[in-house]
Amino acid sequence: MTDGTPPRLPLDWIASALRRERTRVGLSLSELAKRAGIAKSTLSQLEAASGNPSMETIWALAVALGVPFSALVEPPAPAVQVIRAGQGPTVHSEQSSYVATLLSASPPGARRDIYAVGLEPGTVRASEPHIPGTAEHIVVSAGRVKAGPDGEGVELGPGDYMTYRGDVPHSYEALESGTKFVLIMQHV
């Protein structure tokens, strides 16, 4: 990208994945929208590859479908994949400066996703519980972040590692500008 803006997720990836997963579990548009707490028209637009879904909308759909977030946003994978810094499928939060780039979706048989996350001070990225059995692992590469389950947040700095349950409400808050960390989501 010439303007320095990370690329957004291609809507056709999301549309195809939503139709595939909704069909797999046998839900109607109305039922999935109801379970995810979103408007049926929003879901219909997403399945038609239009609209501009937020991270929160995609998460809600993933939880309602019982699949990892990456199952709805991962592109078809080539034999060799390199994601350069500042590139890759990126999602932005509506609630904070949180930006996550999917680095590696979990392959069949394994259930983990790896994200490179950038976060700036001033807002908190509150995360609803993910599918049951999810654990999150964080390794901080720059800045400082307070992360973890609600009421149990821990301050981390460069090189620090932490793991915690991801199937309970949790959050991430940058304590310094330029905060970056790797987030590994493990789904059991």
Coordinates of N, CA, C and O in Angstrom, one line a residue:
M1 N 0.8 -1.2 0.0 CA 0.0 0.0 0.0 C 0.9 1.2 0.0 O 1.8 1.3 0.8
T2 N 0.6 2.2 -0.8 CA 1.4 3.4 -0.9 C 1.1 4.4 0.1 O 2.0 5.2 0.5
D3 N 0.0 4.4 0.7 CA -0.4 5.4 1.7 C -0.1 4.9 3.2 O -0.3 5.6 4.1
G4 N 0.5 3.7 3.3 CA 0.8 3.2 4.6 C -0.3 2.5 5.4 O -0.2 2.1 6.5
T5 N -1.5 2.5 4.8 CA -2.7 1.9 5.4 C -2.7 0.4 5.1 O -2.5 0.0 4.0
P6 N -2.8 -0.4 6.2 CA -2.8 -1.8 6.0 C -4.0 -2.2 5.2 O -5.1 -1.6 5.2
P7 N -3.9 -3.3 4.4 CA -5.0 -3.8 3.6 C -6.2 -4.3 4.4 O -5.9 -4.8 5.5
R8 N -7.4 -4.1 4.0 CA -8.6 -4.6 4.7 C -8.8 -6.0 4.2 O -8.3 -6.4 3.2
L9 N -9.6 -6.8 4.9 CA -10.0 -8.1 4.5 C -10.8 -8.1 3.2 O -11.8 -7.3 3.2
P10 N -10.5 -8.8 2.2 CA -11.3 -8.9 1.0 C -12.7 -9.5 1.4 O -12.8 -10.5 2.0
L11 N -13.7 -8.8 1.0 CA -15.1 -9.2 1.4 C -15.5 -10.5 0.8 O -16.3 -11.2 1.4
D12 N -14.9 -10.9 -0.4 CA -15.3 -12.2 -1.0 C -14.8 -13.3 -0.1 O -15.4 -14.4 -0.1
W13 N -13.7 -13.2 0.6 CA -13.2 -14.2 1.5 C -14.2 -14.4 2.6 O -14.6 -15.6 3.0
I14 N -14.6 -13.3 3.2 CA -15.6 -13.4 4.3 C -16.9 -13.9 3.8 O -17.5 -14.8 4.5
A15 N -17.4 -13.4 2.7 CA -18.7 -13.9 2.2 C -18.7 -15.4 1.9 O -19.6 -16.1 2.4
S16 N -17.7 -15.9 1.3 CA -17.6 -17.3 1.0 C -17.5 -18.1 2.3 O -18.2 -19.2 2.4
A17 N -16.7 -17.7 3.2 CA -16.6 -18.4 4.5 C -17.9 -18.4 5.3 O -18.2 -19.4 5.9
L18 N -18.6 -17.3 5.3 CA -19.8 -17.2 6.0 C -20.9 -18.2 5.4 O -21.5 -18.9 6.2
R19 N -21.0 -18.2 4.1 CA -21.9 -19.1 3.5 C -21.5 -20.6 3.8 O -22.4 -21.4 4.1
R20 N -20.2 -20.9 3.6 CA -19.8 -22.2 3.9 C -20.1 -22.7 5.3 O -20.6 -23.8 5.5
E21 N -19.7 -21.9 6.3 CA -19.9 -22.2 7.7 C -21.4 -22.2 8.1 O -21.8 -23.1 8.8
R22 N -22.2 -21.3 7.6 CA -23.6 -21.3 7.9 C -24.3 -22.5 7.3 O -25.1 -23.1 8.0
T23 N -23.9 -22.9 6.1 CA -24.5 -24.1 5.5 C -24.1 -25.3 6.3 O -24.9 -26.2 6.5
R24 N -22.8 -25.4 6.7 CA -22.3 -26.5 7.4 C -23.1 -26.8 8.7 O -23.4 -28.0 9.0
V25 N -23.4 -25.7 9.4 CA -24.2 -25.9 10.6 C -25.7 -25.9 10.4 O -26.4 -26.1 11.4
G26 N -26.1 -25.6 9.2 CA -27.6 -25.7 8.9 C -28.4 -24.6 9.5 O -29.5 -24.8 9.9
L27 N -27.9 -23.4 9.5 CA -28.6 -22.2 10.0 C -29.1 -21.3 8.9 O -28.4 -21.2 7.9
S28 N -30.3 -20.8 9.1 CA -30.8 -19.8 8.1 C -30.1 -18.4 8.4 O -29.5 -18.2 9.4
L29 N -30.2 -17.5 7.4 CA -29.7 -16.2 7.6 C -30.3 -15.6 8.9 O -29.6 -15.0 9.7
S30 N -31.6 -15.7 9.1 CA -32.3 -15.1 10.2 C -31.8 -15.7 11.5 O -31.5 -15.0 12.5
E31 N -31.6 -17.0 11.6 CA -31.2 -17.7 12.8 C -29.7 -17.3 13.2 O -29.4 -17.0 14.3
L32 N -28.8 -17.3 12.2 CA -27.5 -16.9 12.5 C -27.4 -15.4 12.9 O -26.7 -15.1 13.9
A33 N -28.1 -14.5 12.3 CA -28.1 -13.1 12.6 C -28.6 -13.0 14.1 O -28.0 -12.2 14.9
K34 N -29.7 -13.7 14.4 CA -30.2 -13.7 15.8 C -29.2 -14.1 16.8 O -28.9 -13.5 17.8
R35 N -28.5 -15.3 16.5 CA -27.5 -15.8 17.5 C -26.3 -14.9 17.6 O -25.7 -14.9 18.7
A36 N -26.0 -14.2 16.5 CA -24.8 -13.3 16.6 C -25.1 -11.9 17.1 O -24.2 -11.1 17.4
G37 N -26.4 -11.6 17.2 CA -26.9 -10.3 17.7 C -26.6 -9.2 16.7 O -26.3 -8.1 17.1
I38 N -26.8 -9.6 15.4 CA -26.6 -8.5 14.4 C -27.9 -8.5 13.5 O -28.7 -9.5 13.6
A39 N -28.1 -7.5 12.7 CA -29.2 -7.4 11.8 C -29.1 -8.4 10.7 O -28.0 -8.7 10.2
K40 N -30.2 -9.0 10.3 CA -30.3 -9.9 9.2 C -29.8 -9.3 7.9 O -29.1 -9.9 7.1
S41 N -30.1 -8.0 7.8 CA -29.7 -7.2 6.6 C -28.1 -7.1 6.5 O -27.5 -7.2 5.5
T42 N -27.5 -7.0 7.7 CA -26.0 -6.9 7.8 C -25.4 -8.2 7.3 O -24.5 -8.2 6.5
L43 N -26.0 -9.3 7.8 CA -25.5 -10.6 7.5 C -25.7 -10.9 6.0 O -24.8 -11.4 5.3
S44 N -26.9 -10.5 5.5 CA -27.1 -10.7 4.1 C -26.1 -9.9 3.2 O -25.6 -10.4 2.2
Q45 N -25.8 -8.7 3.6 CA -24.8 -7.9 2.9 C -23.4 -8.5 2.9 O -22.7 -8.6 1.9
L46 N -23.1 -9.1 4.1 CA -21.8 -9.7 4.2 C -21.7 -10.9 3.3 O -20.7 -11.2 2.7
E47 N -22.7 -11.7 3.3 CA -22.7 -12.9 2.4 C -22.8 -12.6 0.9 O -22.4 -13.4 0.1
A48 N -23.2 -11.3 0.6 CA -23.2 -10.8 -0.8 C -21.9 -10.1 -1.1 O -21.8 -9.5 -2.1
A49 N -20.9 -10.1 -0.1 CA -19.6 -9.5 -0.3 C -19.7 -8.0 -0.4 O -19.0 -7.3 -1.2
S50 N -20.7 -7.4 0.3 CA -20.8 -5.9 0.4 C -20.7 -5.5 1.9 O -20.8 -6.3 2.8
G51 N -20.6 -4.2 2.1 CA -20.6 -3.8 3.5 C -19.1 -3.7 3.9 O -18.2 -3.9 3.2
N52 N -18.9 -3.3 5.2 CA -17.6 -3.1 5.7 C -17.6 -3.7 7.2 O -17.8 -2.9 8.1
P53 N -17.5 -5.0 7.3 CA -17.6 -5.6 8.7 C -16.5 -5.2 9.6 O -15.4 -5.1 9.3
S54 N -16.9 -4.9 10.9 CA -16.0 -4.7 11.9 C -15.5 -6.0 12.5 O -16.1 -7.0 12.3
M55 N -14.4 -5.9 13.3 CA -13.9 -7.1 14.0 C -14.9 -7.6 14.9 O -15.1 -8.8 15.0
E56 N -15.7 -6.8 15.6 CA -16.7 -7.2 16.5 C -17.8 -8.0 15.8 O -18.2 -9.0 16.3
T57 N -18.2 -7.6 14.6 CA -19.2 -8.3 13.9 C -18.7 -9.7 13.5 O -19.4 -10.7 13.6
I58 N -17.5 -9.7 13.0 CA -16.9 -11.0 12.5 C -16.8 -11.9 13.7 O -17.1 -13.1 13.7
W59 N -16.3 -11.4 14.9 CA -16.2 -12.2 16.1 C -17.5 -12.8 16.5 O -17.6 -14.0 16.9
A60 N -18.5 -11.9 16.5 CA -19.9 -12.4 16.9 C -20.4 -13.5 16.0 O -20.9 -14.5 16.5
L61 N -20.1 -13.4 14.7 CA -20.5 -14.5 13.8 C -19.7 -15.7 14.0 O -20.3 -16.8 14.0
A62 N -18.4 -15.6 14.3 CA -17.6 -16.8 14.5 C -18.1 -17.5 15.8 O -18.2 -18.8 15.8
V63 N -18.4 -16.8 16.8 CA -18.8 -17.4 18.1 C -20.2 -18.1 17.8 O -20.4 -19.2 18.2
A64 N -21.1 -17.4 17.1 CA -22.4 -18.0 16.8 C -22.3 -19.3 16.0 O -23.1 -20.2 16.1
L65 N -21.3 -19.3 15.1 CA -21.1 -20.5 14.3 C -20.2 -21.6 15.0 O -20.1 -22.7 14.4
G66 N -19.6 -21.2 16.1 CA -18.7 -22.2 16.8 C -17.4 -22.5 16.1 O -16.9 -23.6 16.2
V67 N -16.9 -21.4 15.4 CA -15.6 -21.6 14.7 C -14.6 -20.5 15.1 O -15.0 -19.5 15.6
P68 N -13.3 -20.8 15.0 CA -12.4 -19.7 15.3 C -12.6 -18.5 14.3 O -13.0 -18.7 13.2
F69 N -12.2 -17.3 14.8 CA -12.3 -16.1 14.0 C -11.7 -16.3 12.6 O -12.2 -15.9 11.6
S70 N -10.5 -16.9 12.6 CA -9.8 -17.1 11.3 C -10.5 -17.9 10.3 O -10.3 -17.7 9.1
A71 N -11.4 -18.7 10.7 CA -12.2 -19.5 9.7 C -13.0 -18.6 8.8 O -13.4 -19.0 7.7
L72 N -13.3 -17.4 9.3 CA -14.1 -16.5 8.5 C -13.3 -15.5 7.7 O -13.8 -14.8 6.8
V73 N -12.0 -15.4 8.0 CA -11.2 -14.4 7.3 C -10.0 -14.9 6.6 O -9.3 -14.1 5.9
E74 N -9.7 -16.2 6.7 CA -8.5 -16.7 6.1 C -8.6 -16.8 4.6 O -9.6 -17.2 4.1
P75 N -7.5 -16.4 3.9 CA -7.5 -16.5 2.4 C -7.1 -17.9 2.0 O -6.5 -18.7 2.9
P76 N -7.3 -18.3 0.8 CA -6.7 -19.6 0.3 C -5.2 -19.5 0.5 O -4.6 -18.5 0.1
A77 N -4.6 -20.6 1.0 CA -3.2 -20.5 1.3 C -2.3 -21.1 0.2 O -2.6 -22.2 -0.3
P78 N -1.3 -20.3 -0.3 CA -0.4 -20.9 -1.3 C 0.6 -21.9 -0.6 O 0.6 -21.9 0.7
A79 N 1.4 -22.6 -1.4 CA 2.4 -23.5 -0.8 C 3.4 -22.8 0.1 O 3.8 -23.4 1.1
V80 N 3.9 -21.7 -0.3 CA 4.8 -20.9 0.4 C 4.2 -19.5 0.7 O 3.7 -18.9 -0.3
Q81 N 4.1 -19.1 1.9 CA 3.5 -17.8 2.2 C 4.4 -17.0 3.0 O 5.0 -17.4 4.0
V82 N 4.6 -15.7 2.6 CA 5.4 -14.7 3.3 C 4.5 -13.5 3.5 O 3.8 -13.1 2.5
I83 N 4.4 -13.0 4.7 CA 3.6 -11.8 5.0 C 4.6 -10.8 5.5 O 5.2 -10.9 6.5
R84 N 4.8 -9.8 4.7 CA 5.7 -8.7 5.0 C 5.1 -7.8 6.1 O 3.9 -7.7 6.1
A85 N 6.0 -7.2 6.9 CA 5.5 -6.3 7.9 C 4.6 -5.2 7.3 O 4.9 -4.7 6.2
G86 N 3.4 -5.0 7.9 CA 2.5 -4.0 7.4 C 1.6 -4.5 6.3 O 0.8 -3.8 5.7
Q87 N 1.7 -5.8 5.9 CA 0.8 -6.4 4.9 C 0.0 -7.5 5.6 O 0.3 -7.9 6.7
G88 N -0.9 -8.1 4.8 CA -1.7 -9.2 5.3 C -3.1 -8.8 5.6 O -3.4 -7.6 5.7
P89 N -4.0 -9.8 5.8 CA -5.4 -9.5 6.1 C -5.5 -8.9 7.5 O -5.1 -9.5 8.4
T90 N -6.0 -7.7 7.5 CA -6.1 -6.9 8.7 C -7.5 -6.5 9.1 O -8.3 -6.2 8.2
V91 N -7.8 -6.6 10.4 CA -9.1 -6.2 10.9 C -8.8 -5.1 12.0 O -7.8 -5.1 12.7
H92 N -9.8 -4.1 12.0 CA -9.7 -3.0 12.9 C -10.9 -3.0 13.8 O -12.0 -3.4 13.4
S93 N -10.6 -2.6 15.1 CA -11.7 -2.6 16.1 C -12.5 -1.2 15.9 O -11.8 -0.2 15.6
E94 N -13.8 -1.3 16.1 CA -14.6 0.0 16.2 C -14.4 0.7 17.5 O -14.7 1.8 17.7
Q95 N -14.0 -0.1 18.5 CA -14.0 0.4 19.9 C -12.6 0.9 20.4 O -12.5 1.6 21.4
S96 N -11.5 0.6 19.7 CA -10.2 1.1 20.1 C -9.3 1.1 18.9 O -9.7 0.9 17.8
S97 N -8.0 1.5 19.2 CA -7.0 1.5 18.1 C -6.4 0.2 17.8 O -5.5 0.1 17.0
Y98 N -7.0 -0.9 18.3 CA -6.6 -2.3 18.1 C -6.6 -2.6 16.6 O -7.6 -2.5 16.0
V99 N -5.5 -3.1 16.1 CA -5.4 -3.6 14.7 C -4.7 -4.9 14.7 O -3.6 -5.1 15.3
A100 N -5.3 -6.0 14.2 CA -4.8 -7.3 14.2 C -4.6 -7.8 12.7 O -5.5 -7.7 11.9
T101 N -3.4 -8.4 12.5 CA -3.1 -8.9 11.2 C -3.0 -10.4 11.3 O -2.1 -10.9 12.1
L102 N -3.8 -11.2 10.6 CA -3.7 -12.7 10.7 C -2.5 -13.1 10.0 O -2.3 -12.9 8.8
L103 N -1.6 -13.8 10.7 CA -0.3 -14.3 10.2 C -0.5 -15.7 9.8 O 0.1 -16.1 8.8
S104 N -1.2 -16.5 10.6 CA -1.3 -17.9 10.2 C -2.6 -18.5 10.8 O -2.8 -18.4 12.0
A105 N -3.5 -18.9 10.0 CA -4.7 -19.6 10.4 C -4.4 -21.0 10.8 O -3.5 -21.6 10.2
S106 N -5.2 -21.6 11.6 CA -5.0 -22.9 12.1 C -5.2 -23.9 10.9 O -6.3 -23.9 10.4
P107 N -4.3 -24.8 10.6 CA -4.6 -25.8 9.6 C -5.5 -26.9 10.1 O -5.6 -27.0 11.3
P108 N -6.1 -27.7 9.2 CA -6.9 -28.8 9.6 C -6.2 -29.7 10.6 O -5.0 -30.0 10.5
G109 N -6.9 -30.0 11.7 CA -6.3 -30.9 12.7 C -5.7 -30.1 13.9 O -5.6 -30.6 15.0
A110 N -5.2 -28.9 13.6 CA -4.6 -28.0 14.6 C -5.6 -26.9 14.8 O -6.4 -26.6 13.9
R111 N -5.6 -26.4 16.0 CA -6.6 -25.3 16.2 C -5.9 -24.1 16.9 O -6.0 -24.0 18.1
R112 N -5.2 -23.4 16.1 CA -4.5 -22.2 16.6 C -4.4 -21.2 15.5 O -4.3 -21.5 14.3
D113 N -4.5 -19.9 15.9 CA -4.3 -18.8 14.9 C -3.2 -17.9 15.5 O -3.1 -17.7 16.7
I114 N -2.5 -17.2 14.6 CA -1.4 -16.3 15.1 C -1.7 -14.9 14.5 O -1.9 -14.8 13.3
Y115 N -1.6 -13.9 15.3 CA -1.9 -12.5 14.9 C -0.7 -11.6 15.3 O -0.1 -11.8 16.4
A116 N -0.4 -10.7 14.5 CA 0.5 -9.6 14.8 C -0.4 -8.4 15.2 O -1.3 -8.0 14.4
V117 N -0.3 -7.9 16.4 CA -1.2 -6.8 16.9 C -0.5 -5.5 17.1 O 0.6 -5.5 17.7
G118 N -1.1 -4.5 16.7 CA -0.7 -3.1 17.0 C -1.7 -2.4 17.8 O -2.9 -2.6 17.5
L119 N -1.4 -1.7 18.8 CA -2.3 -1.0 19.7 C -1.8 0.3 20.2 O -0.6 0.3 20.6
E120 N -2.6 1.3 20.3 CA -2.1 2.6 20.8 C -2.9 3.0 22.0 O -4.0 2.6 22.2
P121 N -2.2 3.8 22.9 CA -2.9 4.2 24.2 C -4.1 5.0 23.9 O -4.3 5.6 22.8
G122 N -5.0 5.0 24.9 CA -6.2 5.9 24.9 C -7.5 5.1 24.8 O -8.5 5.7 25.0
T123 N -7.4 3.9 24.3 CA -8.7 3.1 24.3 C -8.4 1.7 24.7 O -7.2 1.3 24.7
V124 N -9.4 1.0 25.1 CA -9.2 -0.4 25.6 C -10.0 -1.3 24.6 O -11.1 -1.0 24.2
R125 N -9.4 -2.3 24.1 CA -10.0 -3.3 23.2 C -10.6 -4.4 24.1 O -9.9 -5.3 24.6
A126 N -11.9 -4.3 24.4 CA -12.6 -5.2 25.2 C -13.1 -6.4 24.3 O -13.6 -6.2 23.2
S127 N -12.8 -7.6 24.7 CA -13.1 -8.8 23.8 C -14.1 -9.7 24.6 O -13.9 -10.0 25.7
E128 N -15.2 -10.0 23.8 CA -16.1 -11.0 24.4 C -15.5 -12.4 24.4 O -14.5 -12.6 23.7
P129 N -16.1 -13.3 25.1 CA -15.5 -14.7 25.2 C -15.5 -15.3 23.8 O -16.5 -15.1 23.0
H130 N -14.5 -16.0 23.5 CA -14.4 -16.8 22.2 C -15.0 -18.2 22.5 O -15.5 -18.4 23.6
I131 N -14.9 -19.1 21.5 CA -15.5 -20.4 21.6 C -14.9 -21.1 22.9 O -13.8 -20.9 23.2
P132 N -15.7 -21.9 23.5 CA -15.3 -22.6 24.7 C -13.9 -23.4 24.5 O -13.7 -24.0 23.5
G133 N -13.1 -23.3 25.5 CA -11.8 -23.9 25.4 C -10.7 -23.1 24.8 O -9.5 -23.5 24.8
T134 N -11.0 -21.9 24.4 CA -10.0 -21.0 23.8 C -9.0 -20.5 24.9 O -9.4 -20.1 26.0
A135 N -7.7 -20.6 24.6 CA -6.6 -20.0 25.4 C -5.9 -19.0 24.5 O -5.7 -19.2 23.3
E136 N -5.5 -17.9 25.1 CA -4.7 -16.9 24.4 C -3.3 -16.8 24.9 O -3.1 -17.0 26.1
H137 N -2.3 -16.6 24.1 CA -0.9 -16.5 24.4 C -0.4 -15.2 23.8 O -0.7 -14.9 22.7
I138 N 0.3 -14.4 24.6 CA 0.8 -13.1 24.1 C 2.3 -13.0 24.4 O 2.8 -13.4 25.4
V139 N 3.0 -12.5 23.3 CA 4.4 -12.2 23.5 C 4.6 -10.8 23.0 O 4.3 -10.4 21.8
V140 N 5.0 -9.9 23.9 CA 5.2 -8.5 23.6 C 6.5 -8.2 22.9 O 7.5 -8.7 23.3
S141 N 6.4 -7.5 21.8 CA 7.7 -7.1 21.1 C 8.1 -5.7 21.2 O 9.3 -5.4 21.1
A142 N 7.1 -4.8 21.5 CA 7.4 -3.4 21.6 C 6.4 -2.7 22.5 O 5.2 -3.1 22.5
G143 N 6.8 -1.7 23.3 CA 5.8 -1.0 24.1 C 5.4 -1.8 25.4 O 6.1 -2.7 25.8
R144 N 4.3 -1.4 25.9 CA 3.7 -2.0 27.1 C 2.3 -2.2 26.9 O 1.6 -1.3 26.4
V145 N 1.7 -3.3 27.4 CA 0.3 -3.6 27.2 C -0.2 -4.2 28.6 O 0.5 -4.9 29.3
K146 N -1.5 -3.9 28.9 CA -2.1 -4.5 30.0 C -3.2 -5.4 29.3 O -4.0 -5.0 28.6
A147 N -3.1 -6.7 29.6 CA -4.0 -7.7 29.0 C -4.4 -8.8 29.9 O -3.8 -9.0 31.0
G148 N -5.5 -9.5 29.6 CA -5.9 -10.6 30.3 C -7.4 -10.6 30.6 O -8.1 -9.6 30.2
P149 N -7.9 -11.6 31.4 CA -9.3 -11.6 31.7 C -9.7 -10.4 32.5 O -8.9 -9.8 33.3
D150 N -11.0 -10.0 32.4 CA -11.5 -8.8 33.1 C -11.2 -9.0 34.6 O -11.4 -10.1 35.2
G151 N -10.6 -8.0 35.2 CA -10.3 -8.1 36.7 C -8.9 -8.7 37.0 O -8.5 -8.8 38.1
E152 N -8.3 -9.3 36.0 CA -7.0 -10.0 36.2 C -5.9 -9.6 35.2 O -5.0 -10.3 34.9
G153 N -6.1 -8.3 34.6 CA -5.1 -7.8 33.7 C -3.7 -7.7 34.2 O -3.6 -7.4 35.4
V154 N -2.7 -8.0 33.4 CA -1.3 -7.9 33.8 C -0.6 -7.0 32.9 O -0.8 -7.1 31.6
E155 N 0.3 -6.2 33.4 CA 1.1 -5.3 32.6 C 2.3 -6.1 32.0 O 3.0 -6.8 32.8
L156 N 2.5 -6.0 30.7 CA 3.6 -6.7 30.1 C 4.5 -5.8 29.3 O 4.0 -4.8 28.7
G157 N 5.8 -6.1 29.2 CA 6.7 -5.3 28.4 C 7.4 -6.2 27.4 O 7.1 -7.4 27.3
P158 N 8.3 -5.6 26.6 CA 9.0 -6.3 25.5 C 9.6 -7.6 26.1 O 10.3 -7.6 27.1
G159 N 9.4 -8.7 25.4 CA 9.9 -10.0 25.7 C 9.0 -10.8 26.7 O 9.2 -12.0 26.9
D160 N 8.0 -10.1 27.3 CA 7.2 -10.8 28.3 C 6.2 -11.7 27.6 O 5.7 -11.4 26.5
Y161 N 5.9 -12.8 28.2 CA 4.9 -13.8 27.7 C 3.8 -14.0 28.7 O 4.1 -13.9 29.9
M162 N 2.6 -14.2 28.3 CA 1.5 -14.5 29.1 C 0.5 -15.4 28.4 O 0.4 -15.3 27.2
T163 N -0.2 -16.2 29.2 CA -1.3 -17.0 28.7 C -2.5 -16.9 29.6 O -2.3 -16.7 30.8
Y164 N -3.7 -17.0 29.1 CA -4.9 -16.9 29.9 C -6.1 -17.4 29.1 O -6.0 -17.7 27.9
R165 N -7.2 -17.7 29.8 CA -8.4 -18.2 29.1 C -8.9 -17.1 28.2 O -9.1 -15.9 28.5
G166 N -9.3 -17.5 27.0 CA -9.9 -16.6 26.0 C -11.4 -16.8 25.9 O -12.1 -16.1 25.1
D167 N -11.9 -17.8 26.7 CA -13.4 -18.0 26.6 C -14.1 -17.3 27.7 O -15.2 -17.7 28.1
V168 N -13.5 -16.3 28.3 CA -14.1 -15.4 29.3 C -13.9 -13.9 28.8 O -13.0 -13.7 27.9
P169 N -14.6 -12.9 29.2 CA -14.4 -11.6 28.8 C -12.9 -11.2 29.1 O -12.4 -11.4 30.2
H170 N -12.3 -10.5 28.2 CA -10.9 -10.1 28.4 C -10.6 -8.8 27.6 O -11.5 -8.4 26.8
S171 N -9.4 -8.2 27.8 CA -9.2 -7.0 27.2 C -7.7 -6.8 27.0 O -6.8 -7.5 27.5
Y172 N -7.4 -5.8 26.1 CA -6.0 -5.4 25.8 C -6.0 -3.8 25.9 O -6.8 -3.2 25.3
E173 N -5.0 -3.3 26.5 CA -4.8 -1.8 26.6 C -3.4 -1.4 26.5 O -2.5 -1.9 27.2
A174 N -3.0 -0.6 25.5 CA -1.7 -0.1 25.3 C -1.3 0.9 26.4 O -2.1 1.8 26.7
L175 N -0.2 0.7 26.9 CA 0.3 1.7 28.0 C 1.3 2.6 27.4 O 1.7 3.6 28.1
E176 N 1.9 2.3 26.2 CA 2.8 3.1 25.5 C 2.5 3.2 24.0 O 2.0 2.2 23.5
S177 N 2.9 4.3 23.4 CA 2.7 4.4 21.9 C 3.6 3.3 21.3 O 4.7 2.9 21.8
G178 N 3.1 2.8 20.1 CA 3.9 1.8 19.3 C 3.8 0.4 19.9 O 4.7 -0.4 19.7
T179 N 2.8 0.1 20.8 CA 2.8 -1.2 21.4 C 2.5 -2.3 20.3 O 1.6 -2.1 19.5
K180 N 3.3 -3.3 20.3 CA 3.1 -4.4 19.4 C 3.3 -5.7 20.1 O 4.1 -5.8 21.0
F181 N 2.4 -6.7 19.8 CA 2.6 -8.1 20.4 C 2.1 -9.1 19.4 O 1.3 -8.8 18.5
V182 N 2.5 -10.3 19.6 CA 2.0 -11.5 18.9 C 1.0 -12.1 19.7 O 1.2 -12.4 20.9
L183 N -0.1 -12.4 19.2 CA -1.3 -13.1 19.9 C -1.5 -14.4 19.2 O -1.7 -14.5 18.0
I184 N -1.4 -15.5 20.0 CA -1.7 -16.8 19.5 C -2.9 -17.3 20.2 O -3.0 -17.3 21.4
M185 N -4.0 -17.6 19.4 CA -5.2 -18.1 19.9 C -5.3 -19.6 19.7 O -5.1 -20.1 18.6
Q186 N -5.4 -20.3 20.8 CA -5.4 -21.8 20.8 C -6.8 -22.2 21.0 O -7.4 -21.9 22.1
H187 N -7.4 -23.0 20.1 CA -8.8 -23.5 20.3 C -8.7 -25.0 20.5 O -8.2 -25.7 19.8
V188 N -9.4 -25.4 21.7 CA -9.4 -26.8 22.0 C -10.6 -27.5 21.5 O -11.7 -26.9 21.5

